CSV table of C-alpha atoms in Angstrom, one decimal:
chain,number,residue,atom,x,y,z
X,1,LEU,CA,109.4,93.1,102.6
X,2,ALA,CA,110.3,89.3,102.5
X,3,LEU,CA,113.4,90.1,104.4
X,4,GLY,CA,111.6,92.1,107.1
X,5,TRP,CA,109.0,89.5,107.8
X,6,SER,CA,111.5,86.7,107.8
X,7,LEU,CA,113.6,88.4,110.4
X,8,ALA,CA,110.5,89.1,112.5
X,9,VAL,CA,109.7,85.4,112.4
X,10,LEU,CA,113.1,84.3,113.4
X,11,TYR,CA,113.4,86.9,116.1
X,12,ALA,CA,110.1,85.9,117.6
X,13,ALA,CA,110.9,82.2,117.3
X,14,LEU,CA,114.2,82.6,119.1
X,15,ARG,CA,112.4,84.4,122.0
X,16,SER,CA,109.4,82.0,122.0
X,17,ARG,CA,110.5,80.2,125.2
X,18,GLU,CA,110.3,83.5,127.1
X,19,GLY,CA,106.5,83.6,127.0
X,20,ALA,CA,103.4,82.7,125.2
X,21,GLY,CA,103.2,86.1,123.5
X,22,TRP,CA,106.3,85.4,121.5
X,23,CYS,CA,104.8,82.2,120.0
X,24,LEU,CA,101.7,84.0,119.0
X,25,ALA,CA,103.7,86.8,117.4
X,26,CYS,CA,105.8,84.3,115.6
X,27,GLY,CA,102.7,82.6,114.1
X,28,ILE,CA,101.4,86.0,113.0
X,29,ALA,CA,104.7,87.0,111.5
X,30,LEU,CA,105.0,83.6,109.8
X,31,SER,CA,101.6,84.0,108.1
X,32,MET,CA,102.6,87.5,106.9
X,33,ALA,CA,105.9,86.2,105.5
X,34,VAL,CA,104.1,83.4,103.6
X,35,LEU,CA,101.6,86.0,102.2
X,36,VAL,CA,104.5,88.0,101.0
X,37,ARG,CA,106.3,85.1,99.4
X,38,PRO,CA,104.9,81.5,99.5
X,39,THR,CA,108.4,79.9,99.7
X,40,ASN,CA,108.8,81.5,103.2
X,41,ALA,CA,106.8,78.5,104.3
X,42,LEU,CA,110.3,77.0,104.7
X,43,LEU,CA,110.5,79.1,107.8
X,44,PHE,CA,108.2,76.6,109.5
X,45,ILE,CA,111.1,74.1,109.9
X,46,PRO,CA,113.5,76.4,112.0
X,47,VAL,CA,110.5,77.8,113.8
X,48,VAL,CA,109.3,74.5,115.1
X,49,LEU,CA,112.9,73.7,116.2
X,50,ALA,CA,113.1,77.0,118.0
X,51,VAL,CA,109.7,76.7,119.7
X,52,GLY,CA,110.1,73.1,120.6
X,53,PHE,CA,107.6,70.3,120.5
X,54,ARG,CA,105.6,71.7,123.4
X,55,PRO,CA,101.8,71.3,122.8
X,56,LEU,CA,100.9,74.7,124.3
X,57,SER,CA,103.5,76.6,122.4
X,58,LEU,CA,102.6,74.9,119.1
X,59,LEU,CA,98.9,75.7,119.7
X,60,GLN,CA,99.8,79.4,120.3
X,61,LEU,CA,102.0,79.3,117.1
X,62,ALA,CA,99.0,77.9,115.2
X,63,ALA,CA,96.6,80.5,116.6
X,64,GLY,CA,98.8,83.2,115.2
X,65,GLY,CA,99.3,81.6,111.8
X,66,ILE,CA,95.9,80.0,111.0
X,67,PRO,CA,94.0,83.2,110.2
X,68,GLY,CA,96.6,84.2,107.6
X,69,ALA,CA,96.6,80.7,106.2
X,70,ILE,CA,92.7,80.8,105.8
X,71,PHE,CA,92.9,84.2,104.1
X,72,LEU,CA,95.6,82.9,101.7
X,73,GLY,CA,93.6,79.8,100.9
X,74,PHE,CA,90.4,81.9,100.3
X,75,TYR,CA,92.3,84.4,98.2
X,76,ASN,CA,94.0,81.7,96.0
X,77,HIS,CA,90.7,79.9,95.5
X,78,HIS,CA,88.9,83.1,94.6
X,79,VAL,CA,91.6,84.4,92.2
X,80,TYR,CA,93.2,81.2,90.8
X,81,GLY,CA,90.5,78.6,91.4
X,82,ALA,CA,92.3,76.4,94.0
X,83,ILE,CA,93.5,76.8,97.5
X,84,LEU,CA,97.1,75.8,96.8
X,85,THR,CA,97.4,77.6,93.5
X,86,THR,CA,99.3,80.9,93.6
X,87,GLY,CA,100.1,83.7,91.1
X,88,TYR,CA,103.3,81.9,90.2
X,89,GLY,CA,101.3,79.2,88.4
X,90,ASP,CA,102.9,75.8,87.8
X,91,VAL,CA,106.6,76.2,88.7
X,92,GLY,CA,107.3,72.5,88.8
X,93,THR,CA,109.4,72.6,85.6
X,94,SER,CA,111.4,75.6,87.0
X,95,PHE,CA,113.2,73.4,89.6
X,96,SER,CA,115.8,70.9,88.5
X,97,THR,CA,119.1,69.5,89.7
X,98,GLY,CA,120.4,70.5,86.3
X,99,PHE,CA,120.3,74.2,87.4
X,100,LEU,CA,122.4,73.5,90.5
X,101,ARG,CA,125.9,73.9,89.2
X,102,HIS,CA,125.2,77.1,87.3
X,103,ASN,CA,123.2,78.7,90.2
X,104,LEU,CA,125.8,77.9,92.8
X,105,GLY,CA,128.4,79.6,90.6
X,106,HIS,CA,126.1,82.6,90.1
X,107,LEU,CA,125.5,83.0,93.8
X,108,SER,CA,129.1,82.5,94.7
X,109,HIS,CA,129.9,85.4,92.4
X,110,TRP,CA,127.1,87.8,93.4
X,111,ILE,CA,126.8,87.3,97.2
X,112,PRO,CA,130.4,88.5,97.6
X,113,GLY,CA,129.8,91.1,95.0
X,114,LEU,CA,126.8,92.6,96.9
X,115,LEU,CA,128.1,92.1,100.4
X,116,SER,CA,131.8,92.4,99.7
X,117,ALA,CA,134.4,89.6,99.8
X,118,LEU,CA,134.4,89.8,103.6
X,119,VAL,CA,131.2,87.7,103.7
X,120,CYS,CA,133.2,84.7,102.4
X,121,ALA,CA,134.5,84.3,106.0
X,122,ALA,CA,131.0,82.9,106.9
X,123,LEU,CA,132.0,79.7,105.1
X,124,ALA,CA,134.9,79.1,107.5
X,125,LEU,CA,132.7,79.5,110.7
X,126,PRO,CA,131.6,75.8,111.0
X,127,PHE,CA,135.3,74.7,110.9
X,128,LEU,CA,136.6,77.2,113.5
X,129,PRO,CA,137.0,76.3,117.1
X,130,GLY,CA,134.0,76.7,119.5
X,131,LYS,CA,130.5,75.3,119.8
X,132,TRP,CA,127.4,76.5,118.0
X,133,SER,CA,124.7,77.8,120.2
X,134,ARG,CA,121.1,76.7,119.7
X,135,ASP,CA,120.2,80.0,118.2
X,136,ALA,CA,123.2,79.8,115.8
X,137,ARG,CA,122.1,76.4,114.6
X,138,ILE,CA,118.6,77.5,113.9
X,139,LEU,CA,119.7,80.6,112.0
X,140,GLY,CA,122.2,78.5,110.1
X,141,LEU,CA,119.5,76.0,109.2
X,142,TRP,CA,117.3,78.8,107.7
X,143,THR,CA,120.2,80.1,105.7
X,144,PHE,CA,121.0,76.6,104.3
X,145,LEU,CA,117.3,75.9,103.5
X,146,LEU,CA,116.8,79.2,101.7
X,147,ILE,CA,119.9,79.1,99.6
X,148,GLY,CA,119.6,75.4,99.0
X,149,PHE,CA,116.0,75.7,97.8
X,150,TYR,CA,116.7,78.5,95.4
X,151,SER,CA,119.8,76.8,94.1
X,152,PHE,CA,117.6,74.5,92.1
X,153,TYR,CA,115.3,77.3,90.7
X,154,PHE,CA,115.8,78.2,87.1
X,155,HIS,CA,115.5,82.0,87.5
X,156,THR,CA,118.0,82.2,90.3
X,157,GLY,CA,120.9,82.1,87.9
X,158,GLU,CA,119.4,84.3,85.2
X,159,SER,CA,120.7,87.7,86.4
X,160,TRP,CA,122.2,89.4,89.5
X,161,TRP,CA,118.8,90.9,90.7
X,162,TYR,CA,117.4,87.4,91.2
X,163,VAL,CA,119.7,87.1,94.2
X,164,ARG,CA,116.9,89.0,95.9
X,165,PHE,CA,115.3,85.6,96.5
X,166,ILE,CA,117.9,84.8,99.2
X,167,LEU,CA,117.9,88.3,100.6
X,168,PRO,CA,116.4,87.1,103.9
X,169,ALA,CA,119.6,85.2,104.5
X,170,PHE,CA,121.9,88.2,104.0
X,171,PRO,CA,121.8,89.5,107.6
X,172,LEU,CA,122.6,86.0,108.8
X,173,LEU,CA,125.5,85.7,106.4
X,174,ILE,CA,126.8,89.0,107.7
X,175,LEU,CA,126.5,87.8,111.3
X,176,ALA,CA,128.2,84.5,110.5
X,177,ALA,CA,131.1,86.4,108.7
X,178,LEU,CA,131.5,88.7,111.7
X,179,ALA,CA,131.6,85.8,114.1
X,180,ALA,CA,134.2,84.1,111.9
X,181,TRP,CA,136.4,87.2,111.8
X,182,ARG,CA,136.3,87.5,115.6
X,183,LYS,CA,137.8,84.0,115.9
X,184,ILE,CA,140.8,84.9,113.8
X,185,PRO,CA,143.8,84.9,116.2
X,186,LEU,CA,145.6,88.3,116.1
X,187,HIS,CA,148.5,88.6,118.5
X,188,SER,CA,149.3,92.3,118.4
X,189,PRO,CA,147.6,95.7,117.9
X,190,ALA,CA,149.9,96.4,114.9
X,191,THR,CA,148.7,93.2,113.2
X,192,GLN,CA,145.1,94.1,113.9
X,193,ALA,CA,145.6,97.6,112.5
X,194,GLY,CA,147.4,96.3,109.4
X,195,LEU,CA,144.7,93.7,108.7
X,196,LEU,CA,141.9,96.3,109.2
X,197,THR,CA,143.6,98.6,106.7
X,198,VAL,CA,143.9,95.9,104.1
X,199,ILE,CA,140.3,94.9,104.6
X,200,LEU,CA,138.9,98.4,104.4
X,201,VAL,CA,141.0,99.3,101.2
X,202,GLY,CA,140.1,96.0,99.6
X,203,THR,CA,136.4,96.3,100.4
X,204,ILE,CA,136.1,99.8,99.1
X,205,ALA,CA,137.9,99.0,95.9
X,206,TRP,CA,135.7,95.9,95.4
X,207,GLU,CA,132.5,97.8,96.0
X,208,LEU,CA,133.6,100.7,93.7
X,209,LYS,CA,134.1,98.2,90.9
X,210,VAL,CA,130.8,96.4,91.5
X,211,ASN,CA,128.9,99.7,91.6
X,212,ARG,CA,130.6,101.0,88.4
X,213,ASP,CA,129.6,97.8,86.6
X,214,LEU,CA,126.0,97.9,87.8
X,215,ASN,CA,125.6,101.6,87.4
X,216,PRO,CA,122.9,102.0,90.0
X,217,VAL,CA,122.4,105.7,89.4
X,218,PHE,CA,120.9,104.8,86.0
X,219,VAL,CA,118.1,102.8,87.7
X,220,ALA,CA,116.1,105.9,88.6
X,221,ASP,CA,115.9,107.0,85.0
X,222,GLN,CA,114.8,103.5,84.0
X,223,GLU,CA,112.1,103.4,86.5
X,224,LYS,CA,110.8,106.9,85.6
X,225,THR,CA,110.3,105.7,82.1
X,226,TYR,CA,107.2,103.6,83.0
X,227,GLY,CA,105.2,106.5,84.2
X,228,GLN,CA,106.6,109.0,81.7
X,229,SER,CA,105.9,106.8,78.7
X,230,ALA,CA,102.3,106.1,79.9
X,231,GLU,CA,101.7,109.8,80.4
X,232,TRP,CA,103.2,110.6,76.9
X,233,ALA,CA,100.9,108.0,75.3
X,234,ARG,CA,97.8,109.4,77.0
X,235,GLN,CA,98.6,112.9,75.9
X,236,ASN,CA,99.7,112.2,72.3
X,237,LEU,CA,98.2,108.9,71.0
X,238,PRO,CA,94.6,108.5,69.8
X,239,PRO,CA,92.4,106.9,72.5
X,240,ASN,CA,91.5,104.0,70.3
X,241,SER,CA,95.1,103.0,69.6
X,242,ALA,CA,96.3,99.4,69.9
X,243,ILE,CA,99.7,99.2,71.5
X,244,PHE,CA,102.1,96.3,71.3
X,245,CYS,CA,104.4,96.2,74.3
X,246,MET,CA,106.0,94.0,76.9
X,247,GLN,CA,108.3,95.8,79.4
X,248,VAL,CA,105.9,98.7,79.9
X,249,SER,CA,102.7,96.6,79.7
X,250,GLY,CA,102.1,96.7,83.5
X,251,ALA,CA,102.4,100.5,83.7
X,252,PHE,CA,100.2,100.9,80.6
X,253,TYR,CA,97.6,98.5,82.0
X,254,PHE,CA,97.2,100.5,85.2
X,255,TYR,CA,97.8,104.0,83.9
X,256,THR,CA,96.1,104.0,80.5
X,257,ASP,CA,92.9,102.8,78.8
X,258,PHE,CA,94.6,101.6,75.5
X,259,LEU,CA,94.1,98.2,74.0
X,260,LEU,CA,97.3,96.4,74.9
X,261,VAL,CA,98.9,93.4,73.1
X,262,ARG,CA,101.9,91.5,74.6
X,263,TRP,CA,103.9,91.0,71.4
X,264,GLU,CA,106.0,88.1,72.9
X,265,GLN,CA,102.9,86.1,74.0
X,266,ILE,CA,101.3,85.9,70.5
X,267,GLU,CA,102.0,83.0,68.2
X,268,PRO,CA,103.5,84.5,65.0
X,269,GLY,CA,100.7,82.9,62.9
X,270,TYR,CA,98.1,84.9,64.8
X,271,ILE,CA,99.7,88.3,64.2
X,272,PRO,CA,98.6,88.9,60.6
X,273,PRO,CA,94.9,88.2,61.3
X,274,LEU,CA,95.1,90.3,64.5
X,275,LEU,CA,96.5,93.2,62.5
X,276,THR,CA,93.7,92.8,59.9
X,277,VAL,CA,91.1,93.0,62.7
X,278,LEU,CA,92.8,96.2,64.1
X,279,ARG,CA,92.8,97.7,60.7
X,280,ASP,CA,89.1,96.9,60.1
X,281,GLN,CA,88.4,98.6,63.5
X,282,HIS,CA,90.3,101.7,62.3
X,283,ARG,CA,92.6,101.4,65.2
X,284,PRO,CA,96.1,103.1,64.9
X,285,VAL,CA,98.8,100.6,65.8
X,286,TYR,CA,101.8,101.6,67.9
X,287,ALA,CA,104.6,99.8,69.8
X,288,VAL,CA,106.2,101.0,73.0
X,289,LEU,CA,109.5,99.2,73.5
X,290,TYR,CA,112.7,99.1,75.6
X,291,GLU,CA,116.0,98.9,73.7
X,292,PHE,CA,116.6,95.2,74.5
X,293,GLU,CA,113.2,94.1,73.1
X,294,THR,CA,112.9,96.4,70.0
X,295,ALA,CA,114.6,94.4,67.3
X,296,GLN,CA,113.0,91.1,68.3
X,297,ALA,CA,109.6,92.7,68.7
X,298,LEU,CA,109.5,94.6,65.3
X,299,ALA,CA,110.9,91.5,63.5
X,300,ARG,CA,108.2,89.3,65.1
X,301,LEU,CA,105.4,91.8,64.2
X,302,GLY,CA,106.6,92.4,60.7
X,303,GLY,CA,105.7,95.3,58.4
X,304,GLU,CA,107.0,98.8,58.3
X,305,TRP,CA,107.4,100.8,61.5
X,306,LYS,CA,108.3,104.5,61.9
X,307,LYS,CA,110.0,105.7,65.1
X,308,VAL,CA,107.8,108.4,66.6
X,309,THR,CA,109.8,109.5,69.7
X,310,THR,CA,111.9,108.4,72.6
X,311,VAL,CA,110.6,108.7,76.2
X,312,GLY,CA,113.2,107.9,78.8
X,313,VAL,CA,114.7,104.6,77.8
X,314,ALA,CA,111.6,103.6,75.8
X,315,THR,CA,110.9,104.2,72.1
X,316,VAL,CA,107.5,104.7,70.5
X,317,TRP,CA,106.9,103.2,67.0
X,318,GLN,CA,103.9,103.6,64.6
X,319,ARG,CA,103.0,100.9,62.1
X,320,GLU,CA,102.7,102.3,58.6
X,321,ASN,CA,101.1,99.4,56.8
């Protein structure tokens, strides 16, 4: 969704000098992009450069964007108590120059991993002969801003799926790589055919390796577990049960009426009195856990636990004392 609205913003911005309607559309798309992800406010910089410092165009851009900005401010104030406070909370400590080196290494590994090594040609484009058009400079600026911004963000380098933060730059990286490949001088059809063969074979081999490592087929089973484990709990556990969980907490919050406790958010010292209260209320105590959290969760909660069943990739445990 962030990718779709970002591309809509850039497309409208690049066509903004063709008529007032494009400026208005760009403002609307920009407000939607920010509603989807607040950091898309960075789009304002390339948008202003594309639209130009023309008063009428800027007014039309504002006319399209202000209603969305008012709605976002009202929503943030109503839900979080302040116009500029979002659901992400205080992320100030999540940005640091200390994360830059690790994150750049992480991105330089996973961008080619997800787009194939062919995308590396995009790095050569600025150094190849030829002039950059106005549109190319604007798109390049957005790519630089987005990747640069998230290079300082703690979570960017945690795992491969956090590369989604820079997903709106992926189409532009692909276009830049294609433009760079077009500039490579090839003097004969035989050379072209040979290079194409090497590229295709290498790309297929690369992607086969990446997909084998990521095992995307397994994702469907993982996702089904959320609904399946909630349904199993509704059908098999007493309605007054208290359930310790973390990974399935969102699904259980929306799909069940159990008392839920996030085990990783409770200070260890509060766990014994909490368990005493649950026992005094005659509540059966269970835990629904994914494999990666099981050992830590049960050790933190203490006591004796009996495994009840496995649902998908989650296990259900009952506290015995």
